[in-house]
N, CA, C and O atoms as a DFTB+ gen file, in Angstrom:
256 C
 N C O
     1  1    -183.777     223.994    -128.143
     2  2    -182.607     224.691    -127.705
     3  2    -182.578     224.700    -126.180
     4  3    -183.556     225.016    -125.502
     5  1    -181.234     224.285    -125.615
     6  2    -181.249     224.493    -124.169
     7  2    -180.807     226.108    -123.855
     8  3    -180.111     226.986    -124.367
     9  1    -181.957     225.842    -122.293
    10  2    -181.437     227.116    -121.810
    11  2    -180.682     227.400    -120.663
    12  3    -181.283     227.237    -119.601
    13  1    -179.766     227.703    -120.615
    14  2    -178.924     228.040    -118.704
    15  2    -179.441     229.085    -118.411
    16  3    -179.435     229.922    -119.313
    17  1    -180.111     229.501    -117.040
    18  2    -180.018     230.881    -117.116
    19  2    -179.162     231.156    -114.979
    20  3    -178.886     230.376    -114.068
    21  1    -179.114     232.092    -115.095
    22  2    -178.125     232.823    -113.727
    23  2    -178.949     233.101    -113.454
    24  3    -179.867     233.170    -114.272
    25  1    -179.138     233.452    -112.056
    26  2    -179.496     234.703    -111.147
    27  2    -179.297     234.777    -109.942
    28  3    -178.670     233.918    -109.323
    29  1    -179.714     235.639    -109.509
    30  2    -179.125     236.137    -107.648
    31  2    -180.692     236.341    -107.010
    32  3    -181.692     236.936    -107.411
    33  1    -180.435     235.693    -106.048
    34  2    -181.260     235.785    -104.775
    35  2    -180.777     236.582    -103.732
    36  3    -179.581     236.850    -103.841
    37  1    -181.341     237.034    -102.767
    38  2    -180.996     238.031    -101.571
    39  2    -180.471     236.469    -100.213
    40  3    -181.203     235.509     -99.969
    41  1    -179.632     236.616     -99.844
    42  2    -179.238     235.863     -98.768
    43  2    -178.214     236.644     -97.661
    44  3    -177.127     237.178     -97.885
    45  1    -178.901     236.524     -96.482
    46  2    -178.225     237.316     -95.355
    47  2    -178.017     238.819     -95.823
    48  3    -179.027     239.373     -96.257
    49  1    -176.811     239.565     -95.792
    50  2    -176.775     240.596     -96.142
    51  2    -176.332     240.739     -97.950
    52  3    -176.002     241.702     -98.643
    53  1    -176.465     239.728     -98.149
    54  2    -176.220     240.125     -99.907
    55  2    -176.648     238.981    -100.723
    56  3    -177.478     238.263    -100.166
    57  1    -176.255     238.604    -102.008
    58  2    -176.811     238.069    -103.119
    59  2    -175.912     236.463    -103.259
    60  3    -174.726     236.196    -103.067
    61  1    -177.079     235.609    -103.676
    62  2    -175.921     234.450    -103.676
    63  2    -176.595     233.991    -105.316
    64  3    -177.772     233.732    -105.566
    65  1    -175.661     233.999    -106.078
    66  2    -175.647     233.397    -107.521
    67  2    -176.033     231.806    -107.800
    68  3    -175.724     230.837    -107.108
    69  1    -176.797     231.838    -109.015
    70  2    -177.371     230.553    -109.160
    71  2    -177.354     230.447    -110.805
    72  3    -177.761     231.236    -111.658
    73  1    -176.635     228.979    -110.924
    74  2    -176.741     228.750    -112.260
    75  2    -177.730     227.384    -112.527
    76  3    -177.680     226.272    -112.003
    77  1    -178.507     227.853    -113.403
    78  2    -180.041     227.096    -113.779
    79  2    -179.536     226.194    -115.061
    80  3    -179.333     226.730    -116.151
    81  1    -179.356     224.846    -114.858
    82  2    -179.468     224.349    -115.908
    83  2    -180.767     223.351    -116.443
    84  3    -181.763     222.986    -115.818
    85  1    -180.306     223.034    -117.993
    86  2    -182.012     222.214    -118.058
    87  2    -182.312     220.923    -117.318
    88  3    -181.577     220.224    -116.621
    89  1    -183.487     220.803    -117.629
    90  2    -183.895     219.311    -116.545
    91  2    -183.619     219.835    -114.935
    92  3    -183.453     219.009    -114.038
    93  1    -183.599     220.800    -114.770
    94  2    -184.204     221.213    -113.322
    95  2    -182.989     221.167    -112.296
    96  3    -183.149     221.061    -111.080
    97  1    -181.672     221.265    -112.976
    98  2    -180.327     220.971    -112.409
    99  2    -179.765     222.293    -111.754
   100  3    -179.677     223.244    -112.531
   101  1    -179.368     222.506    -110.445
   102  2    -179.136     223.689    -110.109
   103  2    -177.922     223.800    -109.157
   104  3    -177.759     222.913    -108.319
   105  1    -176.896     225.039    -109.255
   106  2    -176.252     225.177    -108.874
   107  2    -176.215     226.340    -107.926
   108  3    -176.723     227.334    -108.445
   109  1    -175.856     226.504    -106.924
   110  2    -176.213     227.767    -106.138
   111  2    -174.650     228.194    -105.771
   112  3    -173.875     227.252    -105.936
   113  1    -174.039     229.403    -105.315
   114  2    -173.143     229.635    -104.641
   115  2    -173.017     229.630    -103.343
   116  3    -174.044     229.709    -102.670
   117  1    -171.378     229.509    -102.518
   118  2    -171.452     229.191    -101.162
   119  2    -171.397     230.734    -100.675
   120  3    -171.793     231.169     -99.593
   121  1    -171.011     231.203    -101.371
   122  2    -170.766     232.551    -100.967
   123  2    -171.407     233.678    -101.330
   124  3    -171.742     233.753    -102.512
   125  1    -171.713     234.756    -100.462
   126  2    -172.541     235.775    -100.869
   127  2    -171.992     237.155    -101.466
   128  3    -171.027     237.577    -100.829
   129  1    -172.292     237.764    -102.288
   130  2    -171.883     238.960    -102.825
   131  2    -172.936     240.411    -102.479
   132  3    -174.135     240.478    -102.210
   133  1    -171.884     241.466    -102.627
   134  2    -172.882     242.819    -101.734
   135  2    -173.504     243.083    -103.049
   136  3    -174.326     243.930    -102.702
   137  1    -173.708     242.905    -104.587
   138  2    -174.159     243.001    -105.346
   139  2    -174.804     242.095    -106.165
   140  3    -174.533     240.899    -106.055
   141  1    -176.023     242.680    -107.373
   142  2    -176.494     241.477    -107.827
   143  2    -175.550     241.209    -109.021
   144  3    -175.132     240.117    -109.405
   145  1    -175.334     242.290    -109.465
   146  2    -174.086     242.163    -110.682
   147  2    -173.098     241.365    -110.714
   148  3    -172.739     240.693    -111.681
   149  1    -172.326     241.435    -109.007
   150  2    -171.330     240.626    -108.498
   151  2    -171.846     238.794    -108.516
   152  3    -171.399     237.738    -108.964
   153  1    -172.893     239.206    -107.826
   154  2    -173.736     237.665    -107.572
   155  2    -173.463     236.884    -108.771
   156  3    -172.815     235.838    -108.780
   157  1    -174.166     237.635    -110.114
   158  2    -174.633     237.068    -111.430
   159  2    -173.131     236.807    -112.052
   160  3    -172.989     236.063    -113.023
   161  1    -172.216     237.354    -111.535
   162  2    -171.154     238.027    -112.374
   163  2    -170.137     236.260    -111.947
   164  3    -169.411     235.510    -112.600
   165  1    -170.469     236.280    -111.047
   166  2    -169.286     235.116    -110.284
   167  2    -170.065     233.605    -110.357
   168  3    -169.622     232.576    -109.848
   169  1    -171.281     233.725    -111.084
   170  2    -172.024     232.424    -111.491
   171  2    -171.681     232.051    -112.685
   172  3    -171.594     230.886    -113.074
   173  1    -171.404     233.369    -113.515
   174  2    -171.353     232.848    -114.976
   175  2    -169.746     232.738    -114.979
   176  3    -169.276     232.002    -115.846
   177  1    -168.935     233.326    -114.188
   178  2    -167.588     232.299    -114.175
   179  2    -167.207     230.970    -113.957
   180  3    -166.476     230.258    -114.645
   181  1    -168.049     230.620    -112.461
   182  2    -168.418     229.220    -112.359
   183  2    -168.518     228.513    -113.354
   184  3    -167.634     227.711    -113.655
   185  1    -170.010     228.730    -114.306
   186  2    -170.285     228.322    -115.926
   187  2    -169.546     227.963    -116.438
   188  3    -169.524     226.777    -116.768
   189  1    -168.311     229.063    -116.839
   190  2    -167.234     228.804    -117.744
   191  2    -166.137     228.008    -117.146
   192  3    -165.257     227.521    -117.856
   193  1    -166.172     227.817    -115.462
   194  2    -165.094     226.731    -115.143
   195  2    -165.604     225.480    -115.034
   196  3    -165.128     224.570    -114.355
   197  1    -166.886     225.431    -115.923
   198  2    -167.325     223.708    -115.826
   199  2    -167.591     223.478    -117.053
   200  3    -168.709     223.118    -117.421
   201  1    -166.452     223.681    -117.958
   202  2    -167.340     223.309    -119.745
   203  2    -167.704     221.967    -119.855
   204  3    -168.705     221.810    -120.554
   205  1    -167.083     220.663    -119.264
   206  2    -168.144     219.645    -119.091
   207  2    -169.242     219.922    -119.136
   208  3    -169.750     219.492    -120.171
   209  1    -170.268     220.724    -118.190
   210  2    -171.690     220.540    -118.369
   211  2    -172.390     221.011    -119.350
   212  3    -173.524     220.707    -119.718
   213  1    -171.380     222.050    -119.904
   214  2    -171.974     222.577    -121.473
   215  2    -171.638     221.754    -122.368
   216  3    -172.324     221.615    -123.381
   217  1    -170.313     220.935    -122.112
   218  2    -170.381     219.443    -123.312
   219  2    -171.592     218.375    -123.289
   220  3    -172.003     217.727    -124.251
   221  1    -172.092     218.343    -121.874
   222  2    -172.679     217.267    -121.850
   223  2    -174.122     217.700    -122.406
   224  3    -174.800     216.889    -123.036
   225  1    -174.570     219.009    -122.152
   226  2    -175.752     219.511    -122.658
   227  2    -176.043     219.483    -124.207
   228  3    -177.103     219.280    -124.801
   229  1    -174.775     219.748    -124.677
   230  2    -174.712     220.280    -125.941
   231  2    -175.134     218.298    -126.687
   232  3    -176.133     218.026    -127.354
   233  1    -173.842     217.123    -126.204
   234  2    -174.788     216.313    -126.234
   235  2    -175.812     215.811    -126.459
   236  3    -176.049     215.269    -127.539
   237  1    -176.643     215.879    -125.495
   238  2    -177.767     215.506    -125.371
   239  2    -178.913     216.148    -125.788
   240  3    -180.106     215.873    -125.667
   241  1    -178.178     217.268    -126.422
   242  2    -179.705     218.468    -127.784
   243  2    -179.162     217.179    -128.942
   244  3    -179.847     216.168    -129.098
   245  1    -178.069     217.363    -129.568
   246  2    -177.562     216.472    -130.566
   247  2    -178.104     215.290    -130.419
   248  3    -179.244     215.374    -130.877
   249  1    -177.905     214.240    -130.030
   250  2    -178.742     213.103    -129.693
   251  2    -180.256     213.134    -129.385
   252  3    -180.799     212.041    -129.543
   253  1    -181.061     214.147    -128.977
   254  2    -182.670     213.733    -128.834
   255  2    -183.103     214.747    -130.347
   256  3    -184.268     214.805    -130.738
């Protein structure tokens, strides 16, 4: 089973969101948020504005 996972790091004065995909693929945000909620919150929208990469994941579980 693949896993994505989010999270927020501390950058400058606030949090910058990161979406973890498998095989070591990573996405970071350009922008920083005053929260981690916000951080996490505006990664997993990102997520959902790229369903390509969840097609292509989903893929490639199916095939191996």
């Amino acid at each position: 089973m693949a896993q994505i996972s989010l999270s927020a790091t501390p950058k400058g004065n606030g949090f910058q969101g990161t979406i973890t995909y498998p095989y070591g693929v990573s996405i970071s945000s350009a922008e920083t948020y005053p929260t981690i909620a916000e951080a996490i919150s505006a990664a997993a929208i990102k997520m959902l504005e790229m369903p390509e990469r969840l097609e292509e994941i989903d893929r490639s579980e199916l095939a191996g």
